[in-house]
CSV table of C-alpha atoms in Angstrom, one decimal:
chain,number,residue,atom,x,y,z
A,1,UNK,CA,65.5,-65.4,-58.4
A,2,UNK,CA,63.4,-65.9,-55.2
A,3,UNK,CA,62.0,-69.4,-54.8
A,4,UNK,CA,58.6,-70.0,-53.2
A,5,UNK,CA,57.7,-73.4,-51.7
A,6,UNK,CA,54.0,-74.4,-51.2
A,7,UNK,CA,53.6,-77.6,-49.3
A,8,UNK,CA,51.3,-79.5,-47.0
A,9,UNK,CA,48.6,-82.2,-47.3
A,10,UNK,CA,45.9,-79.9,-45.9
A,11,UNK,CA,46.1,-77.5,-48.8
A,12,UNK,CA,43.1,-76.9,-51.1
A,13,UNK,CA,43.0,-76.1,-54.8
A,14,UNK,CA,42.0,-72.5,-54.0
A,15,UNK,CA,44.8,-72.2,-51.4
A,16,UNK,CA,47.5,-73.5,-53.7
A,17,UNK,CA,46.4,-71.3,-56.7
A,18,UNK,CA,46.1,-68.3,-54.5
A,19,UNK,CA,49.7,-68.7,-53.2
A,20,UNK,CA,50.9,-69.1,-56.8
A,21,UNK,CA,49.1,-66.0,-57.9
A,22,UNK,CA,50.4,-64.0,-55.0
A,23,UNK,CA,54.0,-65.2,-55.6
A,24,UNK,CA,53.7,-64.2,-59.3
A,25,UNK,CA,52.4,-60.7,-58.4
A,26,UNK,CA,55.5,-60.3,-56.3
A,27,UNK,CA,57.6,-61.3,-59.3
A,28,UNK,CA,58.6,-64.6,-57.6
A,29,UNK,CA,58.8,-66.9,-60.6
A,30,UNK,CA,60.3,-70.1,-59.2
A,31,UNK,CA,57.6,-72.1,-57.4
A,32,UNK,CA,57.7,-75.6,-56.0
A,33,UNK,CA,54.5,-77.4,-54.8
A,34,UNK,CA,54.5,-80.6,-52.7
A,35,UNK,CA,51.1,-82.2,-52.1
A,36,UNK,CA,49.6,-85.7,-52.2
A,37,UNK,CA,45.9,-84.9,-52.1
A,38,UNK,CA,45.3,-85.3,-55.9
A,39,UNK,CA,44.0,-81.8,-56.1
A,40,UNK,CA,42.4,-80.7,-59.4
A,41,UNK,CA,43.1,-77.6,-61.4
A,42,UNK,CA,46.5,-76.8,-60.0
A,43,UNK,CA,48.8,-74.2,-61.7
A,44,UNK,CA,46.1,-73.2,-64.2
A,45,UNK,CA,46.0,-70.1,-66.3
A,46,UNK,CA,49.6,-68.9,-65.6
A,47,UNK,CA,50.4,-66.1,-68.1
A,48,UNK,CA,54.1,-65.6,-67.5
A,49,UNK,CA,57.4,-67.5,-67.9
A,50,UNK,CA,57.4,-68.8,-64.4
A,51,UNK,CA,58.9,-72.2,-63.4
A,52,UNK,CA,56.6,-74.4,-61.5
A,53,UNK,CA,57.7,-77.8,-60.0
A,54,UNK,CA,55.0,-80.1,-58.7
A,55,UNK,CA,55.8,-83.2,-56.6
A,56,UNK,CA,53.1,-85.7,-55.6
A,57,UNK,CA,49.8,-87.0,-57.0
A,58,UNK,CA,47.5,-84.6,-58.7
A,59,UNK,CA,44.0,-84.7,-60.2
A,60,UNK,CA,42.5,-83.3,-63.4
A,61,UNK,CA,43.3,-80.1,-65.4
A,62,UNK,CA,46.9,-79.6,-64.1
A,63,UNK,CA,48.4,-76.8,-66.1
A,64,UNK,CA,45.2,-76.0,-68.0
A,65,UNK,CA,45.2,-72.7,-69.9
A,66,UNK,CA,49.0,-72.5,-69.5
A,67,UNK,CA,50.2,-69.4,-71.3
A,68,UNK,CA,53.9,-69.4,-70.8
A,69,UNK,CA,55.0,-71.3,-67.7
A,70,UNK,CA,57.4,-74.2,-67.6
A,71,UNK,CA,55.6,-76.8,-65.4
A,72,UNK,CA,57.3,-80.0,-64.3
A,73,UNK,CA,55.4,-82.7,-62.4
A,74,UNK,CA,57.1,-85.6,-60.5
A,75,UNK,CA,54.2,-87.9,-60.1
A,76,UNK,CA,51.0,-88.9,-61.8
A,77,UNK,CA,48.0,-86.8,-62.9
A,78,UNK,CA,44.4,-87.3,-63.8
A,79,UNK,CA,42.5,-86.1,-66.9
A,80,UNK,CA,43.1,-83.1,-69.2
A,81,UNK,CA,46.7,-82.3,-68.5
A,82,UNK,CA,47.5,-78.9,-70.3
A,83,UNK,CA,43.9,-78.5,-71.4
A,84,UNK,CA,43.6,-75.6,-73.9
A,85,UNK,CA,47.2,-74.6,-73.3
A,86,UNK,CA,48.4,-71.7,-75.5
A,87,UNK,CA,52.1,-71.4,-74.7
A,88,UNK,CA,54.9,-72.8,-72.5
A,89,UNK,CA,56.0,-76.4,-71.6
A,90,UNK,CA,54.6,-79.1,-69.4
A,91,UNK,CA,56.8,-82.2,-68.5
A,92,UNK,CA,55.2,-85.0,-66.6
A,93,UNK,CA,57.5,-87.6,-65.1
A,94,UNK,CA,54.6,-90.1,-64.6
A,95,UNK,CA,51.4,-91.3,-66.1
A,96,UNK,CA,48.4,-89.2,-67.2
A,97,UNK,CA,44.7,-89.9,-67.6
A,98,UNK,CA,42.5,-89.0,-70.6
A,99,UNK,CA,42.6,-85.9,-72.7
A,100,UNK,CA,46.2,-84.8,-72.5
A,101,UNK,CA,46.6,-81.6,-74.5
A,102,UNK,CA,42.9,-81.3,-75.4
A,103,UNK,CA,42.4,-78.2,-77.6
A,104,UNK,CA,46.0,-77.1,-77.2
A,105,UNK,CA,46.9,-74.1,-79.3
A,106,UNK,CA,50.7,-74.1,-78.9
A,107,UNK,CA,53.5,-75.1,-76.6
A,108,UNK,CA,54.8,-78.6,-75.7
A,109,UNK,CA,53.5,-81.3,-73.4
A,110,UNK,CA,55.8,-84.2,-72.7
A,111,UNK,CA,54.5,-87.3,-70.7
A,112,UNK,CA,57.2,-89.7,-69.6
A,113,UNK,CA,54.7,-92.5,-69.1
A,114,UNK,CA,51.4,-93.8,-70.4
A,115,UNK,CA,48.3,-91.8,-71.1
A,116,UNK,CA,44.6,-92.6,-71.5
A,117,UNK,CA,42.1,-92.0,-74.2
A,118,UNK,CA,41.6,-88.8,-76.3
A,119,UNK,CA,45.2,-87.6,-76.3
A,120,UNK,CA,45.7,-84.5,-78.5
A,121,UNK,CA,42.1,-84.1,-79.6
A,122,UNK,CA,41.5,-80.8,-81.4
A,123,UNK,CA,45.2,-80.2,-81.2
A,124,UNK,CA,46.0,-77.0,-83.0
A,125,UNK,CA,49.8,-76.5,-82.8
A,126,UNK,CA,53.0,-77.4,-80.9
A,127,UNK,CA,53.9,-80.9,-79.6
A,128,UNK,CA,52.3,-83.6,-77.5
A,129,UNK,CA,54.8,-86.4,-76.9
A,130,UNK,CA,53.8,-89.5,-75.0
A,131,UNK,CA,56.8,-91.7,-74.0
A,132,UNK,CA,54.6,-94.8,-73.5
A,133,UNK,CA,51.2,-96.2,-74.6
A,134,UNK,CA,48.0,-94.4,-75.1
A,135,UNK,CA,44.3,-95.3,-75.4
A,136,UNK,CA,41.6,-94.7,-78.1
A,137,UNK,CA,40.7,-91.8,-80.3
A,138,UNK,CA,44.0,-89.9,-80.0
A,139,UNK,CA,44.4,-87.0,-82.5
A,140,UNK,CA,40.6,-86.7,-83.2
A,141,UNK,CA,40.0,-83.6,-85.3
A,142,UNK,CA,43.7,-82.7,-85.1
A,143,UNK,CA,44.4,-79.5,-86.9
A,144,UNK,CA,48.2,-78.8,-86.8
A,145,UNK,CA,51.3,-79.6,-84.9
A,146,UNK,CA,52.6,-83.0,-84.0
A,147,UNK,CA,51.5,-85.9,-81.8
A,148,UNK,CA,54.3,-88.3,-81.0
A,149,UNK,CA,53.8,-91.7,-79.3
A,150,UNK,CA,56.8,-94.0,-78.5
A,151,UNK,CA,54.5,-96.9,-77.6
A,152,UNK,CA,51.2,-98.4,-78.8
A,153,UNK,CA,47.9,-96.6,-79.5
A,154,UNK,CA,44.4,-97.9,-79.0
A,155,UNK,CA,41.6,-97.6,-81.6
A,156,UNK,CA,41.0,-94.9,-84.2
A,157,UNK,CA,44.3,-93.0,-84.1
A,158,UNK,CA,43.9,-89.7,-85.9
A,159,UNK,CA,40.2,-90.2,-86.5
A,160,UNK,CA,38.8,-87.3,-88.7
A,161,UNK,CA,42.2,-85.8,-88.8
A,162,UNK,CA,42.2,-82.3,-90.6
A,163,UNK,CA,45.9,-81.5,-90.4
A,164,UNK,CA,49.2,-81.9,-88.5
A,165,UNK,CA,51.3,-85.1,-88.2
A,166,UNK,CA,51.2,-88.1,-85.9
A,167,UNK,CA,54.4,-90.2,-85.4
A,168,UNK,CA,54.1,-93.5,-83.7
A,169,UNK,CA,56.7,-96.1,-82.9
A,170,UNK,CA,54.5,-98.9,-81.7
A,171,UNK,CA,51.3,-100.7,-82.9
A,172,UNK,CA,48.4,-98.6,-84.1
A,173,UNK,CA,44.8,-98.7,-85.4
A,174,UNK,CA,44.0,-95.9,-87.8
A,175,UNK,CA,40.9,-93.9,-87.8
A,176,UNK,CA,39.0,-92.3,-90.7
A,177,UNK,CA,40.8,-89.9,-93.0
A,178,UNK,CA,44.3,-91.0,-92.2
A,179,UNK,CA,47.2,-92.5,-94.2
A,180,UNK,CA,50.8,-93.4,-93.6
A,181,UNK,CA,53.6,-91.8,-95.5
A,182,UNK,CA,57.4,-91.8,-95.6
A,183,UNK,CA,59.5,-89.7,-93.2
A,184,UNK,CA,61.2,-86.7,-94.7
A,185,UNK,CA,64.6,-85.3,-93.6
A,186,UNK,CA,62.6,-82.5,-91.8
A,187,UNK,CA,60.6,-85.2,-89.9
A,188,UNK,CA,63.8,-86.9,-88.8
A,189,UNK,CA,65.4,-83.7,-87.7
A,190,UNK,CA,62.3,-82.8,-85.7
A,191,UNK,CA,62.0,-86.2,-84.1
A,192,UNK,CA,65.6,-86.6,-83.2
A,193,UNK,CA,65.8,-83.1,-81.8
A,194,UNK,CA,62.8,-83.8,-79.5
A,195,UNK,CA,63.9,-87.3,-78.5
A,196,UNK,CA,67.4,-86.0,-77.6
A,197,UNK,CA,66.0,-82.9,-75.7
A,198,UNK,CA,63.8,-85.0,-73.5
A,199,UNK,CA,66.2,-88.0,-73.1
A,200,UNK,CA,64.0,-90.6,-74.8
A,201,UNK,CA,65.6,-93.8,-76.0
A,202,UNK,CA,64.2,-93.8,-79.6
A,203,UNK,CA,65.4,-92.7,-83.0
A,204,UNK,CA,63.4,-91.1,-85.8
A,205,UNK,CA,63.6,-94.3,-87.9
A,206,UNK,CA,61.6,-96.2,-85.3
A,207,UNK,CA,58.4,-94.1,-86.2
A,208,UNK,CA,55.6,-94.4,-88.7
A,209,UNK,CA,54.3,-91.1,-90.0
A,210,UNK,CA,50.6,-90.6,-90.2
A,211,UNK,CA,48.8,-87.6,-92.0
A,212,UNK,CA,45.4,-86.7,-93.2
A,213,UNK,CA,44.1,-88.5,-96.3
A,214,UNK,CA,41.7,-85.9,-97.7
A,215,UNK,CA,41.9,-82.2,-97.5
A,216,UNK,CA,38.2,-81.8,-96.7
A,217,UNK,CA,37.1,-85.1,-95.0
A,218,UNK,CA,33.7,-83.8,-94.1
A,219,UNK,CA,32.7,-83.0,-97.7
A,220,UNK,CA,34.7,-85.5,-99.7
A,221,UNK,CA,37.6,-84.8,-102.1
């Protein structure tokens, strides 16, 4: 497979994304990007199984609307990593800002570092895994899928949760409509599989499982 390298500190968001689009149109699906300008909205809306490797510091909305690509970032990013992603995988070897995986419909987002507030809000399916600490209001209005945190959370974890599962290994402060429950064998298999796949030094038994309390939190039981 032909590899395309996009590099230079004088690149713009439009320039990088244009080169990505042109490479994909030529069926060149291995793309590396090197940039230190903290550009926003890089590698957005990719609708194929391309492999995109980013090195450097990037801004907001990296990998937003991803629909099939495997995106790896060596460095830190700003807000809304993988915003409204529908398919694929994003692995960040660094720290992220607020809103990781906001509105995500499917696919996996792995952050090997800390993340800010609003992680996994309106999360609809797939996995968001933070190998570190997070801020406040993670999992707000979560619908399905799993949110996994190996460190501590801030305030109101899972607030107004509608569905899905949160697993956390550190300290937490629960939001409205949440409760803790025992891990099942299926939970342990899922967690251990993901922790092994992404080389994370935890085991399933380290985690507390958090689920919704009421089926219809907006209207009462």
